[in-house]
CSV table of C-alpha atoms and ligand atoms in Angstrom, one decimal:
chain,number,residue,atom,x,y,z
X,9,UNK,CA,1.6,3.3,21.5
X,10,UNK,CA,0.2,1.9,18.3
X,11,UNK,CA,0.2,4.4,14.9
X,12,UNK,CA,-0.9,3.4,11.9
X,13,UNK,CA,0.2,4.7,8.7
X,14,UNK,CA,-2.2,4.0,6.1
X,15,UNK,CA,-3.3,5.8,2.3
X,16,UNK,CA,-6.7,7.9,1.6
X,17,UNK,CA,-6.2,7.3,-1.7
X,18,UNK,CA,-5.4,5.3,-4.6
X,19,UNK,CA,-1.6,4.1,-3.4
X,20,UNK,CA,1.6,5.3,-3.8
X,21,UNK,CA,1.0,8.4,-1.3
X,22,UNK,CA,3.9,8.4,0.0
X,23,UNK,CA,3.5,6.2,3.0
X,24,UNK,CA,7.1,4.8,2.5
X,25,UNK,CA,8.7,7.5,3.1
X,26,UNK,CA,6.3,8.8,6.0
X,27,UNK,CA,7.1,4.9,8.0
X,28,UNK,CA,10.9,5.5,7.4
X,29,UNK,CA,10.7,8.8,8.9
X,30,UNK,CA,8.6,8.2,11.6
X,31,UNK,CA,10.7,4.7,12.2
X,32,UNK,CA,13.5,6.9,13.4
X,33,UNK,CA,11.3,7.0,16.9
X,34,UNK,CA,9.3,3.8,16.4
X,35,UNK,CA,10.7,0.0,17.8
X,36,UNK,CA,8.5,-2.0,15.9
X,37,UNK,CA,7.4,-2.2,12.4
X,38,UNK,CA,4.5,-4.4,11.2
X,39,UNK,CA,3.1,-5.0,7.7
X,40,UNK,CA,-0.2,-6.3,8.1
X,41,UNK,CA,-1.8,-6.8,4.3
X,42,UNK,CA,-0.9,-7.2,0.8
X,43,UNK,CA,1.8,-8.7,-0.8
X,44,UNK,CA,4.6,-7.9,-2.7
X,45,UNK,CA,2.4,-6.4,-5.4
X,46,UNK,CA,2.9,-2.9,-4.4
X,47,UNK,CA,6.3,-1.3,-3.5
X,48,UNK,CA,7.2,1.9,-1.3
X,49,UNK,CA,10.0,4.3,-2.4
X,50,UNK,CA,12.3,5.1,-0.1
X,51,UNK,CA,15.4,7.5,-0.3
X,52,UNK,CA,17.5,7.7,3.0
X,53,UNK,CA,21.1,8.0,3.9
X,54,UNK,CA,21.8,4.2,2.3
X,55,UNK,CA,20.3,5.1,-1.2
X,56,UNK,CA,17.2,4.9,-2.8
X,57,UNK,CA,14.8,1.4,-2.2
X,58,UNK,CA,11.9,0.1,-3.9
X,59,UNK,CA,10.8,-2.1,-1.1
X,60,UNK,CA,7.9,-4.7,-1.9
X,61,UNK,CA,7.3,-6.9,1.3
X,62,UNK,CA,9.7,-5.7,3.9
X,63,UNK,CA,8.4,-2.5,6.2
X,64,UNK,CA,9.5,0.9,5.4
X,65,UNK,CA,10.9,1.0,8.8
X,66,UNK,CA,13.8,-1.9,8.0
X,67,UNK,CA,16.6,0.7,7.5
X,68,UNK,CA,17.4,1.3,11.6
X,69,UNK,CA,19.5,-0.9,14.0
X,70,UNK,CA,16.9,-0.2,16.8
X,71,UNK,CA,13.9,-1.2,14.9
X,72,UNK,CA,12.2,-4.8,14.5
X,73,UNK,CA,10.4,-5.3,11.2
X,74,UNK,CA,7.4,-7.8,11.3
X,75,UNK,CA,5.2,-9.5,8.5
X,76,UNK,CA,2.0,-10.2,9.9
X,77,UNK,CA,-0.7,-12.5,9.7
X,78,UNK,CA,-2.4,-10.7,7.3
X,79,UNK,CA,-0.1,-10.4,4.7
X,80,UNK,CA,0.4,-13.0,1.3
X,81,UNK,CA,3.8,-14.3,2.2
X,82,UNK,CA,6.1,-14.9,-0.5
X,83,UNK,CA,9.1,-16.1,1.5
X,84,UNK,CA,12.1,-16.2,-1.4
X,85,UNK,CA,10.9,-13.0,-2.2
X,86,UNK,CA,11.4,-11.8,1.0
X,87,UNK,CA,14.9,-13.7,1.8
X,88,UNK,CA,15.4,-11.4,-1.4
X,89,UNK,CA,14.7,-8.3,-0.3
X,90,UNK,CA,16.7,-8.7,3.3
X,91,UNK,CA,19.6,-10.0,1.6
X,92,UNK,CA,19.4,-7.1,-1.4
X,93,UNK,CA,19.4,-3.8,1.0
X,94,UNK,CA,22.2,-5.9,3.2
X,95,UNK,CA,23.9,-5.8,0.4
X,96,UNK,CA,24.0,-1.9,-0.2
X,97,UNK,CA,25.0,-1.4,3.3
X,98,UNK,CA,22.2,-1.4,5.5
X,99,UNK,CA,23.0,-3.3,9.0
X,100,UNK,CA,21.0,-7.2,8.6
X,101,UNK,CA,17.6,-6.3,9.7
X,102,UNK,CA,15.6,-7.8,12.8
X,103,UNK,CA,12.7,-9.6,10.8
X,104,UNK,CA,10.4,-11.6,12.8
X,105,UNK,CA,7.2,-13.5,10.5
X,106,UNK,CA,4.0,-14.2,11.9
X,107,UNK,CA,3.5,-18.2,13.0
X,108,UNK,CA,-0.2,-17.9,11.6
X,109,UNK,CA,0.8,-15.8,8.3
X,110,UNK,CA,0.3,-17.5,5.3
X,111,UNK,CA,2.3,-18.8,2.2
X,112,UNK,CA,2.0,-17.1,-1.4
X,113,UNK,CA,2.9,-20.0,-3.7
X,114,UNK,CA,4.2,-20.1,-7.5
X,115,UNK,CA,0.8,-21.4,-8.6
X,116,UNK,CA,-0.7,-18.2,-7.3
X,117,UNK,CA,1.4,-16.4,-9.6
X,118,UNK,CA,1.0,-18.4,-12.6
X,119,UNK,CA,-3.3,-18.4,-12.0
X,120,UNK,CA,-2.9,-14.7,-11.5
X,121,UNK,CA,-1.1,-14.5,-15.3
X,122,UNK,CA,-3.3,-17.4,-16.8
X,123,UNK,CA,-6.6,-15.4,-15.3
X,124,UNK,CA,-5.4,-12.2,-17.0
X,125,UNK,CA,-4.9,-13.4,-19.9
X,126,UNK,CA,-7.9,-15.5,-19.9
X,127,UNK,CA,-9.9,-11.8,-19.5
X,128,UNK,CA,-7.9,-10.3,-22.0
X,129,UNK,CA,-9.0,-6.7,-22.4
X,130,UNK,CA,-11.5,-7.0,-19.6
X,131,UNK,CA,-8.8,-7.8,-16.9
X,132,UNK,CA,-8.5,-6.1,-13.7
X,133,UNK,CA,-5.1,-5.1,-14.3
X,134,UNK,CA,-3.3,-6.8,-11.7
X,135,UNK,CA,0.5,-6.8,-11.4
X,136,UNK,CA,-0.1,-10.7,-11.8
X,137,UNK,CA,1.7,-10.8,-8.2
X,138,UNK,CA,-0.6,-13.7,-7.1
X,139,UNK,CA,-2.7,-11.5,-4.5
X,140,UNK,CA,-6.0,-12.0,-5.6
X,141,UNK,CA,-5.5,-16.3,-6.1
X,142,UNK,CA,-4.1,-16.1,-2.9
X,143,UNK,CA,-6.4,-14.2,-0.6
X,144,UNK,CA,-9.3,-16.5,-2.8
X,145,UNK,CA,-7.2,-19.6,-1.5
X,146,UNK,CA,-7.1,-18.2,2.2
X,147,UNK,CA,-10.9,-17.7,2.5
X,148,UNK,CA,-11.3,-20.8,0.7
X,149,UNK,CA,-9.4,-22.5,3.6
X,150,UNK,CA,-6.9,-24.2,1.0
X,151,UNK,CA,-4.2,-21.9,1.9
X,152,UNK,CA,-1.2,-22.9,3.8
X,153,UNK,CA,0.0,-21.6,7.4
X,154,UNK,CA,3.2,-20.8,8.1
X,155,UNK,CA,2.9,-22.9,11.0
X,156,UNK,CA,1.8,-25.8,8.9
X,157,UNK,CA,5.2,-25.8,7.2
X,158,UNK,CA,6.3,-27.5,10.2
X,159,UNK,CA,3.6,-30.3,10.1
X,160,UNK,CA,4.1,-32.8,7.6
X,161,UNK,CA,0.9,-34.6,7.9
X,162,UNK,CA,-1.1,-31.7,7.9
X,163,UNK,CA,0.9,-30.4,4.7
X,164,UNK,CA,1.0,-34.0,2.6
X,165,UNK,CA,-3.1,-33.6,3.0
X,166,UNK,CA,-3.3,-29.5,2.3
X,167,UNK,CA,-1.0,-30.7,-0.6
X,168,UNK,CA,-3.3,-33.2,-2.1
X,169,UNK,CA,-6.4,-30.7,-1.5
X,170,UNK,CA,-5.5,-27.8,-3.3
X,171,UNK,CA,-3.7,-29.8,-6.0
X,172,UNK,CA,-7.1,-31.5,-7.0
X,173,UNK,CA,-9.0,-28.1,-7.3
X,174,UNK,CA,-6.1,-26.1,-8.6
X,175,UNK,CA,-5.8,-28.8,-11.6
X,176,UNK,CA,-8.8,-28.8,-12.7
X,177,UNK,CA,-8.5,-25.2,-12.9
X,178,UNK,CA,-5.4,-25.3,-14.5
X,179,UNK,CA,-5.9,-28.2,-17.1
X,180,UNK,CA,-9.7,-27.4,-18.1
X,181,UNK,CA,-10.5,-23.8,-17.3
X,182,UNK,CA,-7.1,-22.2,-18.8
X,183,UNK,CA,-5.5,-25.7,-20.7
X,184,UNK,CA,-2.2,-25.6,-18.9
X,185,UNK,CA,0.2,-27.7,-17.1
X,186,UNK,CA,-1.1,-29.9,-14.1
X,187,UNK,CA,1.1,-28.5,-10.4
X,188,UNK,CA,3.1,-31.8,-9.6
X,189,UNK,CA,2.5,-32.2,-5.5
X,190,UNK,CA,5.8,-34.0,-5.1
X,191,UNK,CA,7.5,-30.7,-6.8
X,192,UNK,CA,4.9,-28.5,-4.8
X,193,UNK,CA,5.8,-30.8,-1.6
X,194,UNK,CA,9.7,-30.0,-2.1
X,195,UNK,CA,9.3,-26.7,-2.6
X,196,UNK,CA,7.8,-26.1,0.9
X,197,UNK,CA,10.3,-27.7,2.8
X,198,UNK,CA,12.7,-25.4,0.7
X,199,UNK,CA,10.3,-22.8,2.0
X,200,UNK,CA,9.5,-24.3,5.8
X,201,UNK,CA,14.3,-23.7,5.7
X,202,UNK,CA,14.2,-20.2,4.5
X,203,UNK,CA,11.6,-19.0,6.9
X,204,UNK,CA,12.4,-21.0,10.4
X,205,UNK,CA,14.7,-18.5,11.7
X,206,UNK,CA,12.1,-16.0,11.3
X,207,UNK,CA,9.1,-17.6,12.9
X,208,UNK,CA,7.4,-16.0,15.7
X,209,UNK,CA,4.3,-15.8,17.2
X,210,UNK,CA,3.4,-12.3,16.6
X,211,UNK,CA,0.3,-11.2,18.1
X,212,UNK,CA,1.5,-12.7,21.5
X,213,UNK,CA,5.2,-10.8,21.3
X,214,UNK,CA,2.7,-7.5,20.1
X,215,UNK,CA,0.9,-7.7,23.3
X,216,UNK,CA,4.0,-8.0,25.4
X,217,UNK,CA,5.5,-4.8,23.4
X,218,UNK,CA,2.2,-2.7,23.9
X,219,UNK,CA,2.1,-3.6,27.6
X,220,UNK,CA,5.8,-2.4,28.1
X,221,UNK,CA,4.9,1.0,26.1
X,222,UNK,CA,6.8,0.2,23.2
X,223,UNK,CA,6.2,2.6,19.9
X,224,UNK,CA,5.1,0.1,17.3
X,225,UNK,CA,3.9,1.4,13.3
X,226,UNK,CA,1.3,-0.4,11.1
X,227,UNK,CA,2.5,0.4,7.5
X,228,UNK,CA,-0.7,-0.2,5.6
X,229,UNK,CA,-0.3,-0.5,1.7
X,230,UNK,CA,-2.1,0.8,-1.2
X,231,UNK,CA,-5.1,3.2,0.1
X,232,UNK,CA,-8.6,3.6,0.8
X,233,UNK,CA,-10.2,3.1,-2.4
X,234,UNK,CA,-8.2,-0.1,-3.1
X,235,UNK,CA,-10.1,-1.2,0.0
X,236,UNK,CA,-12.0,-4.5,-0.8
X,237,UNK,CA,-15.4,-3.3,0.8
X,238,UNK,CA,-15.2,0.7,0.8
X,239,UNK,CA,-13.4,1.2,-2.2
X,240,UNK,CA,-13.7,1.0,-5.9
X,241,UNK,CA,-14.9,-2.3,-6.1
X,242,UNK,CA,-13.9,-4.6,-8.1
X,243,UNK,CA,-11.2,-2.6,-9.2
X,244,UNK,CA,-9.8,-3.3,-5.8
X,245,UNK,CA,-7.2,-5.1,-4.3
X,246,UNK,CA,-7.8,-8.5,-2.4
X,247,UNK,CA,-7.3,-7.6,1.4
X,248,UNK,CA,-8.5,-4.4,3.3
X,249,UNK,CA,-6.3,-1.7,3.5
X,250,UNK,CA,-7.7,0.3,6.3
X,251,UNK,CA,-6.0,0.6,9.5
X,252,UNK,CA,-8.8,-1.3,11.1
X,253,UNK,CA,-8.0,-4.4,9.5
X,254,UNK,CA,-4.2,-3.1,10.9
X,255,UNK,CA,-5.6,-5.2,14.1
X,256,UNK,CA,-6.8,-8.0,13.0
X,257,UNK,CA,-3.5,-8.2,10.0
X,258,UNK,CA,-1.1,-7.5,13.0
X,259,UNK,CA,-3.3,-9.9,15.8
X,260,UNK,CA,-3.8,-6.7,18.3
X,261,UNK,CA,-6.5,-5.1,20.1
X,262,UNK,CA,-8.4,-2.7,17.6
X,263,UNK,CA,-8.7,0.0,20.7
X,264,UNK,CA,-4.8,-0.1,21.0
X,265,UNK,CA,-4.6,1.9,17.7
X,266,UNK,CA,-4.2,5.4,19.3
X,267,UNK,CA,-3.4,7.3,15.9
X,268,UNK,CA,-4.1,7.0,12.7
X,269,UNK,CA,-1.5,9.3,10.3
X,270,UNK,CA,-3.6,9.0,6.7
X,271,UNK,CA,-1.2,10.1,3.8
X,272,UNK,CA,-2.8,11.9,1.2
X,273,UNK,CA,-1.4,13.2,-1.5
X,274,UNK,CA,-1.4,16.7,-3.4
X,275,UNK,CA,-2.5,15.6,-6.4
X,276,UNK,CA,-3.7,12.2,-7.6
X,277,UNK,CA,-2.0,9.2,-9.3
X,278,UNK,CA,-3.8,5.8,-9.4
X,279,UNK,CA,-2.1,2.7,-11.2
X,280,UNK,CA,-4.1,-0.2,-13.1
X,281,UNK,CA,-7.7,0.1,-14.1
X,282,UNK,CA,-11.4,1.7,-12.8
X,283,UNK,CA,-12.8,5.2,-11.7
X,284,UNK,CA,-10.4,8.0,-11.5
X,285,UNK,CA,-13.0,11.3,-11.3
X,286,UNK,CA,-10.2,14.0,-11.7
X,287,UNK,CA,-8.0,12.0,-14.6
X,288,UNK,CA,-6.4,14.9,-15.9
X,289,UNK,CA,-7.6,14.7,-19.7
X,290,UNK,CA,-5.0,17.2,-21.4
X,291,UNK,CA,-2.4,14.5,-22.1
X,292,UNK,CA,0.7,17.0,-22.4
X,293,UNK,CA,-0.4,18.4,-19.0
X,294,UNK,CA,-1.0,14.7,-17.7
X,295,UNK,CA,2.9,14.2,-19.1
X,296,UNK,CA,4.1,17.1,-17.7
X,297,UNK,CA,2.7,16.0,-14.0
X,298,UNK,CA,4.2,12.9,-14.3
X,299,UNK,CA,7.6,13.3,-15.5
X,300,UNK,CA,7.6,15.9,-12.3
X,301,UNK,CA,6.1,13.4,-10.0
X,302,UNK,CA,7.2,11.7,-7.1
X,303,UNK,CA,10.9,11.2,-7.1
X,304,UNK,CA,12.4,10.9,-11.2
X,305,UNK,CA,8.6,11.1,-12.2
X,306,UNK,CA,4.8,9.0,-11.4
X,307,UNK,CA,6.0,5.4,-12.7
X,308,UNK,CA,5.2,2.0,-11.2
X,309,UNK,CA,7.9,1.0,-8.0
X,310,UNK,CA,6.9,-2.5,-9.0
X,311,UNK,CA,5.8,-2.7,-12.9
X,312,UNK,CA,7.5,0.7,-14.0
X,313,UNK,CA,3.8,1.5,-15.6
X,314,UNK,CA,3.7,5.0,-16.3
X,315,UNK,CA,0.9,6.2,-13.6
X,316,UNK,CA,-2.8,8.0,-14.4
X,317,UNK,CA,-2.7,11.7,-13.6
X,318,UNK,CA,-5.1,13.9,-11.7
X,319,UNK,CA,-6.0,16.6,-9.6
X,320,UNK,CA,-6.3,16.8,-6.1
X,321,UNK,CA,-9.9,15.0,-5.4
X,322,UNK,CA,-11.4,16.7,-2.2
X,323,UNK,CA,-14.7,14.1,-2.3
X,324,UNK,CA,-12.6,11.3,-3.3
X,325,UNK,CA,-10.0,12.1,-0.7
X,326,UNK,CA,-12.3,13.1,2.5
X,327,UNK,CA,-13.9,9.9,2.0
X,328,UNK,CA,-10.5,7.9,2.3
X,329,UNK,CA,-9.3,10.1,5.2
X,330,UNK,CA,-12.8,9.6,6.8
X,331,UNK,CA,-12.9,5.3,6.1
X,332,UNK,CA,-9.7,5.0,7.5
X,333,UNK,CA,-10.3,7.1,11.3
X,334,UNK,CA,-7.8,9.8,10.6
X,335,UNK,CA,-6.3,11.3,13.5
X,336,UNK,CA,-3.8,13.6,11.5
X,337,UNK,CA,-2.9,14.2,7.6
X,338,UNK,CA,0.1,13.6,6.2
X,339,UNK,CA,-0.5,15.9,3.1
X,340,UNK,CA,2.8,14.9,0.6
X,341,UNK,CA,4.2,15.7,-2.9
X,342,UNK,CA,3.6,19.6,-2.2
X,343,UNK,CA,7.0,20.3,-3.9
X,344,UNK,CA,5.8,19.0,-7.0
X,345,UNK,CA,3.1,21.5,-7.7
X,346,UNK,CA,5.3,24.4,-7.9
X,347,UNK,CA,5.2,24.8,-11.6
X,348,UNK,CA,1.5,25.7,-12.1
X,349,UNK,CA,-0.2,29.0,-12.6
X,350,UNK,CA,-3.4,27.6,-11.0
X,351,UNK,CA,-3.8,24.5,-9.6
X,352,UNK,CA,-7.4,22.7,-10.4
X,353,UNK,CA,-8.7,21.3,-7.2
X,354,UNK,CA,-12.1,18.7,-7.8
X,355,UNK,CA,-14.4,19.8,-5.2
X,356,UNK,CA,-17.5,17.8,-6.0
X,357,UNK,CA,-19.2,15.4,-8.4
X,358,UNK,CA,-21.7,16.4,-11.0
X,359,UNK,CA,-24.1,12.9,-11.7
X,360,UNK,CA,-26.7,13.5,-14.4
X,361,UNK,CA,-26.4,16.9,-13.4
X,362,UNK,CA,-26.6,16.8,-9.2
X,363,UNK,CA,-23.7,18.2,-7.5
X,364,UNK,CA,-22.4,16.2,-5.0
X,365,UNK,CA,-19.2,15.8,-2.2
X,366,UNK,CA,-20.2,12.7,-1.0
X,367,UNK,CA,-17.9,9.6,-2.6
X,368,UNK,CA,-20.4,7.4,-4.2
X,369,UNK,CA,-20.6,3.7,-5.0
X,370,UNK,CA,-19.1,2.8,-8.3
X,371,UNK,CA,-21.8,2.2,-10.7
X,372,UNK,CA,-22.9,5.8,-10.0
X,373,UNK,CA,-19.2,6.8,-9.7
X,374,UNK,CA,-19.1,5.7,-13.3
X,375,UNK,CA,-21.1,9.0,-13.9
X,376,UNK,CA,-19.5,11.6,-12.2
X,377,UNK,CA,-17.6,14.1,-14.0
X,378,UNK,CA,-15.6,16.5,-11.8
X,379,UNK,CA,-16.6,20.1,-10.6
X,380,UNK,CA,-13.5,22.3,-10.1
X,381,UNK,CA,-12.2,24.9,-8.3
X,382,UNK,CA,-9.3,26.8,-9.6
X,383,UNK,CA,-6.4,28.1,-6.8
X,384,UNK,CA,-3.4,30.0,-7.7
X,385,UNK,CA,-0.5,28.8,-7.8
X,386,UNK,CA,2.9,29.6,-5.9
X,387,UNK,CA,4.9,29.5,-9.1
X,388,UNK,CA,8.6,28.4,-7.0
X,389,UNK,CA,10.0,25.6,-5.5
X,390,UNK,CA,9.8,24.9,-1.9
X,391,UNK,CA,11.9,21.9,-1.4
X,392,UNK,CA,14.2,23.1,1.9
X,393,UNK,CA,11.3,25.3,3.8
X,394,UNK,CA,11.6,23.5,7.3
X,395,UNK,CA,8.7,25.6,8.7
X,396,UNK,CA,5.3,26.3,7.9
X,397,UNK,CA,5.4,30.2,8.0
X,398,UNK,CA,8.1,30.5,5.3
X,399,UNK,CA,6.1,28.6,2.2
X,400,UNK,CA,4.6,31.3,0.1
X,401,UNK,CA,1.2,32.3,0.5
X,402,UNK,CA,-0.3,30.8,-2.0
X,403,UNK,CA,0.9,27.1,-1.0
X,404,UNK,CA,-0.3,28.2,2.5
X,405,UNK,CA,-3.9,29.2,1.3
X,406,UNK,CA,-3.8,25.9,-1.3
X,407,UNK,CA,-2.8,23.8,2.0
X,408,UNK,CA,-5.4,25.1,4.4
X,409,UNK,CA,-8.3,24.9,1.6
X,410,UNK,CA,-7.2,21.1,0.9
X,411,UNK,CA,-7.4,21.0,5.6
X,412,UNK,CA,-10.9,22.2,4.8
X,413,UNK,CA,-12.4,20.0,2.4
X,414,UNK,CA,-10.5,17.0,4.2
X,415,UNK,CA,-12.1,18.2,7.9
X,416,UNK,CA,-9.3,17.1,9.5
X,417,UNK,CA,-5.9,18.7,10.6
X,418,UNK,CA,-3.5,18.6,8.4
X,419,UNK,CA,0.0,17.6,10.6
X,420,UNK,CA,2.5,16.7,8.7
X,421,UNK,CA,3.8,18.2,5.3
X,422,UNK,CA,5.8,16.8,2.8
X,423,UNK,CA,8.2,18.8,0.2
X,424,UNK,CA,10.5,16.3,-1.3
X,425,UNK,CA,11.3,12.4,-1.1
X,426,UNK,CA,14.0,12.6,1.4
X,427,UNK,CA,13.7,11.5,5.0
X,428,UNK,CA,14.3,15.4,6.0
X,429,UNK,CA,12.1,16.7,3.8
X,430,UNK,CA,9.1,17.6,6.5
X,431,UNK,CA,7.4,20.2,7.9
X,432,UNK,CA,5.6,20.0,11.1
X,433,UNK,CA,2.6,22.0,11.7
W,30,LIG,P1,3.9,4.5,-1.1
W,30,LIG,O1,3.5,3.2,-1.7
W,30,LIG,O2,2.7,5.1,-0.5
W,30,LIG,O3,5.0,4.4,-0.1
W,30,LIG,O4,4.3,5.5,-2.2
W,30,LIG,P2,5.4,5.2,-3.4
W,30,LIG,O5,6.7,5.1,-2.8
W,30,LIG,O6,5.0,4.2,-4.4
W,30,LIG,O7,5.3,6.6,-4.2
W,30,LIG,C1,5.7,7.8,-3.6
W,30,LIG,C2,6.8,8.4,-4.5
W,30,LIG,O8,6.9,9.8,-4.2
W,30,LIG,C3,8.2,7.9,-4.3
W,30,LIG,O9,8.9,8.0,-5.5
W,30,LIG,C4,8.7,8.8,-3.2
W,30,LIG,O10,10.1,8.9,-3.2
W,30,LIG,C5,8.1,10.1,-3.6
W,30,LIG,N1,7.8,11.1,-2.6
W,30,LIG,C6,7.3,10.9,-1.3
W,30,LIG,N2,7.1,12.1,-0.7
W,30,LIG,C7,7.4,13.0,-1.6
W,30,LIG,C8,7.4,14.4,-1.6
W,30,LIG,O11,7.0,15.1,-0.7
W,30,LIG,N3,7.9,15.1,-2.7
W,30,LIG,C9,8.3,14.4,-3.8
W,30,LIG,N4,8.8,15.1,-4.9
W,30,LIG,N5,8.4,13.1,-3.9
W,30,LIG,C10,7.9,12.4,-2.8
């Protein structure tokens, strides 16, 4: 059985901690977009892990952790990341990389900071990761396979290609250093070493696991309105974060995705630039959010940026649940709400004075200002509470208005970081 575990909204939901958990009964892992740009907090029995590019799931001896096709590749980054949570304990992880994956380079990196600063104030606020150059490249068709790593004709020629249009990007458009290709050359055949071991071809060893009933996760990144095409464009990421693309990132049949666990989260946070409806505007009661966010407070797993504060965004976050095919909600960060007298929920949109709940596109999103509804709050803390009927009340009632709006059944509850930290409902 296939289960994706994707965001509704703008990242950092939670889904970390949700694919570790749900690991515990799962035998394969798969990351099937992104990068390294985004990282997933995780707090289990071997510490606390900011992973980046690895699969939340990478912490079991039973479980095998795959990079799929769809994601940007940085291999020393990943030889990194296995060798850094080895280090703290956990047992050498199964990793298997897909054959048709393909390779984020250094020059992505440095176009990503030499773009940035290029736009200077008007930048998109990437984490200068190399995402966007390197999804650009792959549609392009000057990006580089994993498989052609093994090739060297094929990669001398892909070498002299993308060095030609890369440098006159490079030397005209932002006056910097020319790539060398016999450097560039070296350093895949460094990279073509680190990654042999782990070179499979993914979609074909997916298709034997599904046919022998194996329970395999699709750990999406970011969240729905990062998506390229139904989300916040251009303030977007570069590759779709919806679980449908979780077929075509991981190379399986799109009707083998059975569920579809979308983790929202209790309030908002959004990271970087662009539309953000229910920003909380108070900036001592942004603060105080924050600092009593997440796990140690709402900051950046991969930049340490302090995160943007808001409300719980019922349009914004019924949209996300709906883009993504939601079979269940994950509904996390409850814990942290404990503190409030009433909680503002945004309930709809006001543009140039028209109410409405339906998530628009951006230029009018621009516009909206956000309609609230106040709910009271429960005023303790409910970290500990294993089952539904013992959280107060008023978390109840603030839970099953949040089911209402979302029109879909809210499953799973999260109060606290910690793998045990659930409440089934
Ligand atoms: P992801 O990218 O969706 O995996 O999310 P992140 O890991 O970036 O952000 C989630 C943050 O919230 C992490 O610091 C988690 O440890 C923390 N977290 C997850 N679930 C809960 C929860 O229910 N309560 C609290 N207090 N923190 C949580």
């Amino acid at each position: 059985m296939v289960r994706a575990i994707v965001g509704a909204n703008w990242g950092d939901e939670g889904k970390g901690k949700i694919t570790d958990m749900l690991a515990a009964k799962a035998d394969i892992i798969v990351r099937f977009q992104g990068g390294s740009n985004a990282g997933h907090t995780i707090i289990n029995n071997y510490g606390k892990f900011a992973l980046h590019l690895l699969p939340s799931g990478v912490f079991y001896d039973h479980t095998t952790s795959i990079i799929g096709n769809g994601v940007a590749l940085n291999i020393p980054y990943l030889i990194k990341e296995i060798d850094e949570i080895v280090k703290k304990g956990v047992p050498r992880p199964k990793v298997l990389v897909s054959d048709r994956a393909q390779l984020l380079m250094p020059y992505h990196i440095l176009q990503d900071t030499y773009e940035e600063a290029r736009l200077a104030g008007k930048a998109y606020g990437s984490t200068k990761s190399g995402i966007a150059p390197f999804y650009s490249d792959k549609f392009a068709k000057i990006g580089i396979q994993v498989s052609e790593l093994f090739d060297d004709e094929i990669l001398e020629e892909k070498v002299e290609k993308l060095c030609t249009l890369k440098n006159i990007m490079f030397k005209h458009l932002y006056n910097m250093p020319e790539i060398d290709k016999d450097e560039l050359l070296n350093t895949l055949h460094e990279y073509r070493d680190m990654v042999e071991p782990f070179v499979c071809d993914v979609s074909a060893y997916l298709y034997k696991a599904i046919k022998e009933g194996k329970n395999i996760l699709l750990e999406g990144q970011l969240g729905s309105l990062k998506d390229p095409d139904h989300g916040i464009y251009p303030m977007v990421t570069s590759s779709s974060t919806l679980a449908a693309y979780g077929a075509i990132g991981a190379g399986i049949a799109p009707y083998e995705i059975k569920e579809i666990t979308t983790v929202v989260k209790a309030y908002s946070s959004a990271v970087g630039a662009g539309e953000f409806v229910s920003e909380i505007e108070d900036e001592a009661a942004a603060d105080e959010l924050r600092i009593r966010g997440g796990d140690g407070g709402e900051f950046g797993a991969t930049t340490g940026r302090p995160r943007r504060m808001g409300w719980f965004d019922a349009v914004a976050s019924r949209y996300g649940v709906r883009i993504q095919g939601t079979t269940e909600v994950a509904l996390t960060v409850l814990d942290v709400l404990g503190y409030l007298d009433e909680i503002p929920v945004c309930v709809g949109y006001d543009i140039n004075g028209e109410i409405t709940k339906d998530f628009p596109t951006t230029n009018k999103l621009k516009l909206a200002k956000p309609v609230y509804e106040y709910l009271p709050g429960w005023k303790c803390d409910i970290r500990g509470i294993k089952k539904y009927e013992e959280l107060p009340e008023n978390c109840r009632k603030y839970i099953e208005f949040i089911e209402k709006e979302l029109e879909v059944p809210v499953k799973l509850l999260s109060n606290g970081p910690g793998r045990d930290d659930i409440i089934y409902r």
